[in-house]
C-alpha cells in the first residue's frame, strides 16, 4: 500500500488543490427516487403522460404511472400500478389521440385502456403480434415511442442473439396505427433501445457480438441492412423490402480461409469494403466504443428543450446499462450517411440504465436494472432524474468531419495558446473487424499526425488538420492540453468520431 | 444443507456400524416392531374391584355417571302416571346405590355421549323375589339407537328368551344365561360402536364377565346419544356407573418417546451430539426450505418441522431408493383409506413421519439416524405435493484418517513450491496423531514441509481431495499430483481435485512451504460412501462444503400470491407454448390461456405461479405451474376450433419450432371485468369469440370441490363442419350427464351439454351462441 506523508502533501500543495477541477455533478445533478416497496421497479421503458406524469414499463411486466417526479422535492413522487402481468415491457408509448398506453412486450404491442376510469387498465388489446417468438429468453422486443407518422417501431432481438429461428427475429418493424406490421430493416442483432433525433429520424442501439465489434448506434433507414445477416432469411416474407441482399463474408476481416485467403493484416472485408459489395448495408452511425463509452447501450434521447437541459440542444443522449452512464452524441450527415462523435457525459447512476425519457423542461428521467447483466451502479434497480444545474460545463460542443480533418466547437471560449498547440491533442484511429465472430478488438490502428491547429476567431472552435484520415475508422481524439480561460481542462477531454464518409473538398 | 458443528476425528461409524436387524413395520405402517420411538400409551388408574358388599371405583379416564352419592348426572323421565315434580330423579339413593322408586319415572343422562364407548354398570334385583317372568326385577338400560338391554332377575325365572337378562329386548337373547341370584350385584360392560362409513352400529354386552352379545349390528345412524334406565315399577338397584372411550389410539394420545424416558441403555463409548435440523415449508410454493441435509449413522437427530404454508403438510421419511412420488400417488387409489390414515401411505418403506400439520403448526421429531449410510428420501404425502415437496436425508459416515504419518522439514526462501526431492531435509520425524499439522515452534518463516503417510481407500472408486494453505500446498497420491495451490497466498480458498483409487492403502504425500506471515495447512478427502473428512488438525471456515459452494444457486422463490382478485402473469409457461397468459383466481384455481392457440392451455389447482425463474437473472426458460393436478384440456398449444369431418381424429398439432401460428385465428386481447377477471377475445373464420372463466370451490384442498366454469360466446357465422374441442384425454366416458376424462393420474369431470365423445376427443359442434362448460377435478 502506498503511504502518504501529511507533511509531503502540504508542501506540494498547489493552487489546484484549493480550486478542484469541476466534476460532472457540478453541472448535471442526479436525484434518486424511492421506489414502491411492493415491487422491484426494474424500469425497462418510459414515456411522458399529460399533466407532468410519466408512464414506466418494467422488466417484471408492470406498468406504473408516476406523478410528482418533476417536483424539486423527490419525496413528492407517487406511484400507481396501472397494469401488471405483461411479458417484459421494453417499450412504452402514450398516444394522445386515443389517450391509450401502448406497451411493447415480448410478443405483442398491447394497447392498454382504463375504461372504467379507476386508474387501472382493464382493456388489453392486441395491436400487433405478427412477429415470432420461440421461447428463447433472448428474443427481446424493444419498442419505440410514436414516430411522426404515428407508427411504433419495434426492434426484435435474434434468437439467443445469434440466429433467427422464427419470423422477423433480427428485424426492425413498424406498426401502423391500424396494426399493420411493416418489416423495415433486417440486420438487427441484439437491440438495447430505440429513439429519434430532432428531425424524427429513427435510431436503435445494438450490442457487441457477432458482426459487432462494439455496441453501435444505428440509423434505421427503411430498406437498409443493419449488418447482422441472421434475419435475412425472412426477406421472402417481406415483399416490400425487395430482394434479399447478399450476405457479408463471415471471415471478412481475416480473409476467407475457405478460399485460401489468409490476410490477417489486410482488410478485404472491413465494413467499408463490404459496403461496396452489399449496397443495402448501412454502417453504424456511431461506434459506442466498447469498454470506453460503455458495454451495453440502451435508451436514446434527444434534447429538444431549447436549452433547458444545457448547451447540447438537438444532440442525442445514449445510456449504457453496464456502465450505468449516459454518453452524448452529435451526428451529421455526410454523403447521405449518418456519422458523428460520442463523448462521455454523465456517469454514476445507481443501476444499469435501460429506460429513459426527457420532459420539455429538460428533466431526464432514467431507470433500469442490473439483472442478468451486471452494472456498475451497484443497485439492483433504480429510478432517477438528471437535471442541468444551470452551470455551463467546459465541453466539446460539436465535432464535424472535414475533408482533411475535424472542426471542434466548445461550449465556452478556449485559452488560445493551449488550444492552438498541436501538442495539446493526440489522435488514434482504429476500427473493428466486421465479421461473424463475437466482438473483437480495436484493430488496424493508425496514429495520424496533427499537422495543423487553428483556433477560431471567437475562440470557441478549433480546426484540426489530420493526416491521414481513414474511412470507416473511429477517430479517437484526446484534448488533454486544451484549457478554458480559467485554465480549466475540458470536463471530458476525449471524443470518438466514427468516420463513415470523408467529406469531399 | 445444514452442517454439524461437532467434528469427530475418529470415525464414529466404527463404533456404531453394526447393522441392527431391521424390524418389520407394525400395522398402520408407521412404527416398526419394538420401536422405542413409539409414543407411550397413557397411564391410567384401573378400576377398583367391586364386591357384593362394596362398589368398586371407576378407572381414572372414565366419565363417572353414578358413584353412589347423587343423581346429578341424571334427569327424571316422567311416566304417564308419575307424580308431579321437576326433572330431578325421584329414585332413592342410599348406601352407595340408587333404587328405582316405582312410577316416579325412568332416569336419563343429562349429557349425551359419542361412541365408541365402554359403559360399565352394576345392578341388583330385589333379594326378596316377587312375581314371575317379566314381572320379577325388571328394568333396563337404553342406549340411544338400540333396543333395550334387559335388566331382569333371570335366575331360575323363565321368560321369553329375547326378554331375559342380557337380552336385547325383542331382538337377541343372550348367548348364555350368566345371571346371579336375586339380591346379588351383577355387572354389565356394554360396548357401543357407532356406525361408520359403510358399517352398522354395533353393541356388545358382557354380563358378569361373560360375553352375552357380541357386536350385534343395528341400522342406526346415531353417532352419539344419551343413556336411560327404565322404571319398570320394580325396585331394582344400580351402582358404579361409568363410561370411557372404547378406542384409545396410544400413538396419537401417548406420551412422545423422548419424554417417555426409556430405561437408559449403557451409554455408548462416544455419544454423538444431537443434530438439530430446522425444516420449514414455504408459503404458497409447494416446497420445503431445504431439500438435503446430512447426519452421521446412528446420530441422534432432532428435526424441528414447521409448516409455514397455508396448506396442510407433513414430512415422511422413507427407505433409500423409495420412489416417493409414486408412493404418494399410489395412496390415491383408495383415497378414502388414505384420508383415514391422514394421507400417510401404508407403505413399509416409511420409517418416520410427522403428523399432517395444519397451516402454521410445528412439530419436533426426535429419532436416531439409521445406521445404514444412504440417501433417505423425504416427502410431503398430502395429495399432489410429492412432486415438488421432497428431499433427502443423507446418512453418511466420516472416512478414515491417515496412518504412519511422517514429516520432513526443509529450510529455504521460496515463492513457489520447490522440488523437494532435490533438497536435503533439515529435520524428519513422526506425527503421533496422524494428522497433518505444522508444529514447529522454532521456525516461523521460510521453510517447507513434506508429509508422507498411508491412506486406505475402503473401495475402488473416485475420491476427492481438498487442500488449503498459507502458503503453497500440493497433494499427491501414489506420486501423482491430485491438487495443487501453489504460490504465496492466504489460507481461505479451498482447492479440490479427484482421482481414481483401487481399494487398499495408498501413498499420501503433501508438500507445503511457508514464505512469511501466517501458517496454515488443510487437507481433507471424500469418497462415494463417506463424507468429507479432514486429514489435518486445522480446518478453514466452511470446510465441510468443500470449495465455495458451486454457483448452482437456486433462486429464492417469488410466488405470485392470489388474494381477493385474479392475478395475471404473461410469460413462458411450461405446457402453454410461448404466448401464455396465466390467471390465478381467488380460491386456488388457476388457468393458462394461450394467445398462440386461442385456447385454454392449462388448468391447475393450489398455488399459482413462481416468478423467480423469470424475475431473476435473464429470465430464461418455461416455468411450470406452482400448484398441483395440472391438466391440459386439449394437449399442448392446440386450438379449440377446427373444421373437420373427422372430429375423432383430425386435429392440429403444434409445431413448437416453426413459430407459425394457426391460420384463421386472430388474437384480439382481453378485458377485465369489475372483479378483474379476464375475458379473452379472438376471431376465427369470421366469427368473433369471447371466452371467460369463473372459479368456485377451494382448489387449495383436494376435497374443496374446485370447479372452473368456462363460457364461450360465438358471434357471427361459422363454416360447416366447425367443431369445438372441449377435451382430449386417454379415456373419456359419459357418466351421469357429465364426462369423465382421464389422462395418466389426472381425472376431470366435464359438464358440457350437447357434447359428444369422438374417440379420445370430447367435442361439440361449433355454432353461434353461448356454450357453458364446467371442469371439475375428479379425484
PDB file of N, CA, C and O in Angstrom, chain B residues 409-420 423-424 426 443-449 471-472 486-489 512-517:
ATOM      1  N   UNK B 409      11.188 -31.614   7.276  1.00  0.00           N
ATOM      2  CA  UNK B 409      11.278 -30.147   7.269  1.00  0.00           C
ATOM      3  C   UNK B 409      12.449 -29.716   6.395  1.00  0.00           C
ATOM      4  O   UNK B 409      13.542 -30.291   6.474  1.00  0.00           O
ATOM      5  N   UNK B 410      12.176 -28.741   5.547  1.00  0.00           N
ATOM      6  CA  UNK B 410      13.232 -28.181   4.686  1.00  0.00           C
ATOM      7  C   UNK B 410      13.299 -26.693   4.961  1.00  0.00           C
ATOM      8  O   UNK B 410      12.275 -26.062   5.259  1.00  0.00           O
ATOM      9  N   UNK B 411      14.467 -26.123   4.826  1.00  0.00           N
ATOM     10  CA  UNK B 411      14.609 -24.686   5.027  1.00  0.00           C
ATOM     11  C   UNK B 411      14.890 -24.014   3.694  1.00  0.00           C
ATOM     12  O   UNK B 411      15.645 -24.536   2.868  1.00  0.00           O
ATOM     13  N   UNK B 412      14.275 -22.885   3.471  1.00  0.00           N
ATOM     14  CA  UNK B 412      14.539 -22.172   2.213  1.00  0.00           C
ATOM     15  C   UNK B 412      13.548 -21.038   2.048  1.00  0.00           C
ATOM     16  O   UNK B 412      12.505 -21.006   2.682  1.00  0.00           O
ATOM     17  N   UNK B 413      13.915 -20.134   1.167  1.00  0.00           N
ATOM     18  CA  UNK B 413      13.054 -18.982   0.894  1.00  0.00           C
ATOM     19  C   UNK B 413      12.531 -19.122  -0.522  1.00  0.00           C
ATOM     20  O   UNK B 413      13.272 -18.972  -1.481  1.00  0.00           O
ATOM     21  N   UNK B 414      11.271 -19.503  -0.621  1.00  0.00           N
ATOM     22  CA  UNK B 414      10.702 -19.775  -1.950  1.00  0.00           C
ATOM     23  C   UNK B 414       9.468 -18.902  -2.197  1.00  0.00           C
ATOM     24  O   UNK B 414       8.789 -18.490  -1.255  1.00  0.00           O
ATOM     25  N   UNK B 415       9.189 -18.706  -3.461  1.00  0.00           N
ATOM     26  CA  UNK B 415       7.923 -18.066  -3.860  1.00  0.00           C
ATOM     27  C   UNK B 415       6.925 -19.120  -4.321  1.00  0.00           C
ATOM     28  O   UNK B 415       5.729 -18.870  -4.392  1.00  0.00           O
ATOM     29  N   UNK B 416       7.479 -20.269  -4.714  1.00  0.00           N
ATOM     30  CA  UNK B 416       6.649 -21.384  -5.165  1.00  0.00           C
ATOM     31  C   UNK B 416       7.201 -22.647  -4.527  1.00  0.00           C
ATOM     32  O   UNK B 416       8.328 -22.651  -4.024  1.00  0.00           O
ATOM     33  N   UNK B 417       6.429 -23.715  -4.585  1.00  0.00           N
ATOM     34  CA  UNK B 417       6.886 -24.981  -4.020  1.00  0.00           C
ATOM     35  C   UNK B 417       8.144 -25.429  -4.755  1.00  0.00           C
ATOM     36  O   UNK B 417       8.159 -25.487  -5.988  1.00  0.00           O
ATOM     37  N   UNK B 418       9.205 -25.717  -4.015  1.00  0.00           N
ATOM     38  CA  UNK B 418      10.429 -26.191  -4.673  1.00  0.00           C
ATOM     39  C   UNK B 418      10.302 -27.677  -5.008  1.00  0.00           C
ATOM     40  O   UNK B 418       9.341 -28.330  -4.595  1.00  0.00           O
ATOM     41  N   UNK B 419      11.284 -28.198  -5.742  1.00  0.00           N
ATOM     42  CA  UNK B 419      11.354 -29.644  -5.971  1.00  0.00           C
ATOM     43  C   UNK B 419      12.031 -30.254  -4.753  1.00  0.00           C
ATOM     44  O   UNK B 419      13.255 -30.296  -4.657  1.00  0.00           O
ATOM     45  N   UNK B 420      11.207 -30.688  -3.781  1.00  0.00           N
ATOM     46  CA  UNK B 420      11.754 -31.165  -2.511  1.00  0.00           C
ATOM     47  C   UNK B 420      12.675 -32.373  -2.693  1.00  0.00           C
ATOM     48  O   UNK B 420      13.551 -32.617  -1.886  1.00  0.00           O
ATOM     49  N   UNK B 423      16.165 -31.529  -2.530  1.00  0.00           N
ATOM     50  CA  UNK B 423      16.638 -30.840  -1.328  1.00  0.00           C
ATOM     51  C   UNK B 423      16.867 -31.849  -0.210  1.00  0.00           C
ATOM     52  O   UNK B 423      16.266 -32.929  -0.185  1.00  0.00           O
ATOM     53  N   UNK B 424      17.710 -31.416   0.697  1.00  0.00           N
ATOM     54  CA  UNK B 424      18.009 -32.293   1.830  1.00  0.00           C
ATOM     55  C   UNK B 424      17.175 -31.848   3.019  1.00  0.00           C
ATOM     56  O   UNK B 424      17.166 -30.676   3.375  1.00  0.00           O
ATOM     57  N   UNK B 426      16.024 -30.857   6.606  1.00  0.00           N
ATOM     58  CA  UNK B 426      16.715 -30.312   7.775  1.00  0.00           C
ATOM     59  C   UNK B 426      16.407 -31.159   9.004  1.00  0.00           C
ATOM     60  O   UNK B 426      17.228 -31.332   9.880  1.00  0.00           O
ATOM     61  N   UNK B 443      10.551 -22.561  13.886  1.00  0.00           N
ATOM     62  CA  UNK B 443      10.579 -21.948  12.558  1.00  0.00           C
ATOM     63  C   UNK B 443       9.271 -21.226  12.282  1.00  0.00           C
ATOM     64  O   UNK B 443       8.200 -21.818  12.394  1.00  0.00           O
ATOM     65  N   UNK B 444       9.367 -19.957  11.943  1.00  0.00           N
ATOM     66  CA  UNK B 444       8.171 -19.162  11.682  1.00  0.00           C
ATOM     67  C   UNK B 444       8.045 -18.830  10.193  1.00  0.00           C
ATOM     68  O   UNK B 444       6.951 -18.691   9.677  1.00  0.00           O
ATOM     69  N   UNK B 445       9.173 -18.652   9.556  1.00  0.00           N
ATOM     70  CA  UNK B 445       9.176 -18.216   8.164  1.00  0.00           C
ATOM     71  C   UNK B 445      10.202 -19.013   7.375  1.00  0.00           C
ATOM     72  O   UNK B 445      11.121 -19.607   7.942  1.00  0.00           O
ATOM     73  N   UNK B 446       9.972 -19.014   6.059  1.00  0.00           N
ATOM     74  CA  UNK B 446      10.956 -19.553   5.119  1.00  0.00           C
ATOM     75  C   UNK B 446      11.319 -20.996   5.416  1.00  0.00           C
ATOM     76  O   UNK B 446      12.454 -21.330   5.738  1.00  0.00           O
ATOM     77  N   UNK B 447      10.320 -21.828   5.334  1.00  0.00           N
ATOM     78  CA  UNK B 447      10.592 -23.262   5.436  1.00  0.00           C
ATOM     79  C   UNK B 447       9.560 -24.019   4.597  1.00  0.00           C
ATOM     80  O   UNK B 447       8.599 -23.430   4.066  1.00  0.00           O
ATOM     81  N   UNK B 448       9.790 -25.309   4.455  1.00  0.00           N
ATOM     82  CA  UNK B 448       8.844 -26.160   3.752  1.00  0.00           C
ATOM     83  C   UNK B 448       8.708 -27.472   4.492  1.00  0.00           C
ATOM     84  O   UNK B 448       9.612 -27.858   5.243  1.00  0.00           O
ATOM     85  N   UNK B 449       7.582 -28.141   4.327  1.00  0.00           N
ATOM     86  CA  UNK B 449       7.383 -29.436   4.977  1.00  0.00           C
ATOM     87  C   UNK B 449       6.785 -30.396   3.959  1.00  0.00           C
ATOM     88  O   UNK B 449       5.921 -30.011   3.167  1.00  0.00           O
ATOM     89  N   UNK B 471       1.563 -20.893   2.974  1.00  0.00           N
ATOM     90  CA  UNK B 471       1.302 -20.534   1.572  1.00  0.00           C
ATOM     91  C   UNK B 471       1.090 -21.799   0.727  1.00  0.00           C
ATOM     92  O   UNK B 471       0.196 -22.546   1.030  1.00  0.00           O
ATOM     93  N   UNK B 472       1.975 -22.071  -0.220  1.00  0.00           N
ATOM     94  CA  UNK B 472       1.717 -23.080  -1.243  1.00  0.00           C
ATOM     95  C   UNK B 472       1.527 -24.495  -0.707  1.00  0.00           C
ATOM     96  O   UNK B 472       2.178 -24.927   0.224  1.00  0.00           O
ATOM     97  N   UNK B 486      -0.408 -23.460  -5.457  1.00  0.00           N
ATOM     98  CA  UNK B 486       0.975 -23.026  -5.260  1.00  0.00           C
ATOM     99  C   UNK B 486       1.036 -21.511  -5.090  1.00  0.00           C
ATOM    100  O   UNK B 486       0.059 -20.804  -5.300  1.00  0.00           O
ATOM    101  N   UNK B 487       2.202 -21.030  -4.705  1.00  0.00           N
ATOM    102  CA  UNK B 487       2.437 -19.594  -4.594  1.00  0.00           C
ATOM    103  C   UNK B 487       2.141 -19.069  -3.194  1.00  0.00           C
ATOM    104  O   UNK B 487       1.776 -19.820  -2.292  1.00  0.00           O
ATOM    105  N   UNK B 488       2.333 -17.755  -3.063  1.00  0.00           N
ATOM    106  CA  UNK B 488       2.118 -17.092  -1.770  1.00  0.00           C
ATOM    107  C   UNK B 488       0.665 -16.632  -1.700  1.00  0.00           C
ATOM    108  O   UNK B 488       0.198 -15.940  -2.607  1.00  0.00           O
ATOM    109  N   UNK B 489      -0.046 -17.068  -0.707  1.00  0.00           N
ATOM    110  CA  UNK B 489      -1.448 -16.666  -0.616  1.00  0.00           C
ATOM    111  C   UNK B 489      -1.961 -16.943   0.784  1.00  0.00           C
ATOM    112  O   UNK B 489      -1.419 -17.760   1.512  1.00  0.00           O
ATOM    113  N   UNK B 512       4.331 -28.542   1.299  1.00  0.00           N
ATOM    114  CA  UNK B 512       3.917 -27.245   1.818  1.00  0.00           C
ATOM    115  C   UNK B 512       5.128 -26.342   1.910  1.00  0.00           C
ATOM    116  O   UNK B 512       6.233 -26.805   2.198  1.00  0.00           O
ATOM    117  N   UNK B 513       4.925 -25.061   1.642  1.00  0.00           N
ATOM    118  CA  UNK B 513       6.002 -24.126   2.005  1.00  0.00           C
ATOM    119  C   UNK B 513       5.419 -22.881   2.625  1.00  0.00           C
ATOM    120  O   UNK B 513       4.280 -22.496   2.360  1.00  0.00           O
ATOM    121  N   UNK B 514       6.212 -22.281   3.471  1.00  0.00           N
ATOM    122  CA  UNK B 514       5.819 -21.062   4.166  1.00  0.00           C
ATOM    123  C   UNK B 514       6.781 -19.971   3.749  1.00  0.00           C
ATOM    124  O   UNK B 514       8.005 -20.121   3.869  1.00  0.00           O
ATOM    125  N   UNK B 515       6.242 -18.894   3.200  1.00  0.00           N
ATOM    126  CA  UNK B 515       7.067 -17.735   2.881  1.00  0.00           C
ATOM    127  C   UNK B 515       7.205 -16.881   4.120  1.00  0.00           C
ATOM    128  O   UNK B 515       8.271 -16.818   4.734  1.00  0.00           O
ATOM    129  N   UNK B 516       6.126 -16.283   4.531  1.00  0.00           N
ATOM    130  CA  UNK B 516       6.146 -15.454   5.726  1.00  0.00           C
ATOM    131  C   UNK B 516       4.738 -15.235   6.207  1.00  0.00           C
ATOM    132  O   UNK B 516       3.775 -15.580   5.536  1.00  0.00           O
ATOM    133  N   UNK B 517       4.615 -14.687   7.390  1.00  0.00           N
ATOM    134  CA  UNK B 517       3.280 -14.375   7.926  1.00  0.00           C
ATOM    135  C   UNK B 517       2.599 -15.599   8.495  1.00  0.00           C
ATOM    136  O   UNK B 517       3.227 -16.434   9.141  1.00  0.00           O
TER     137      UNK B 517
END
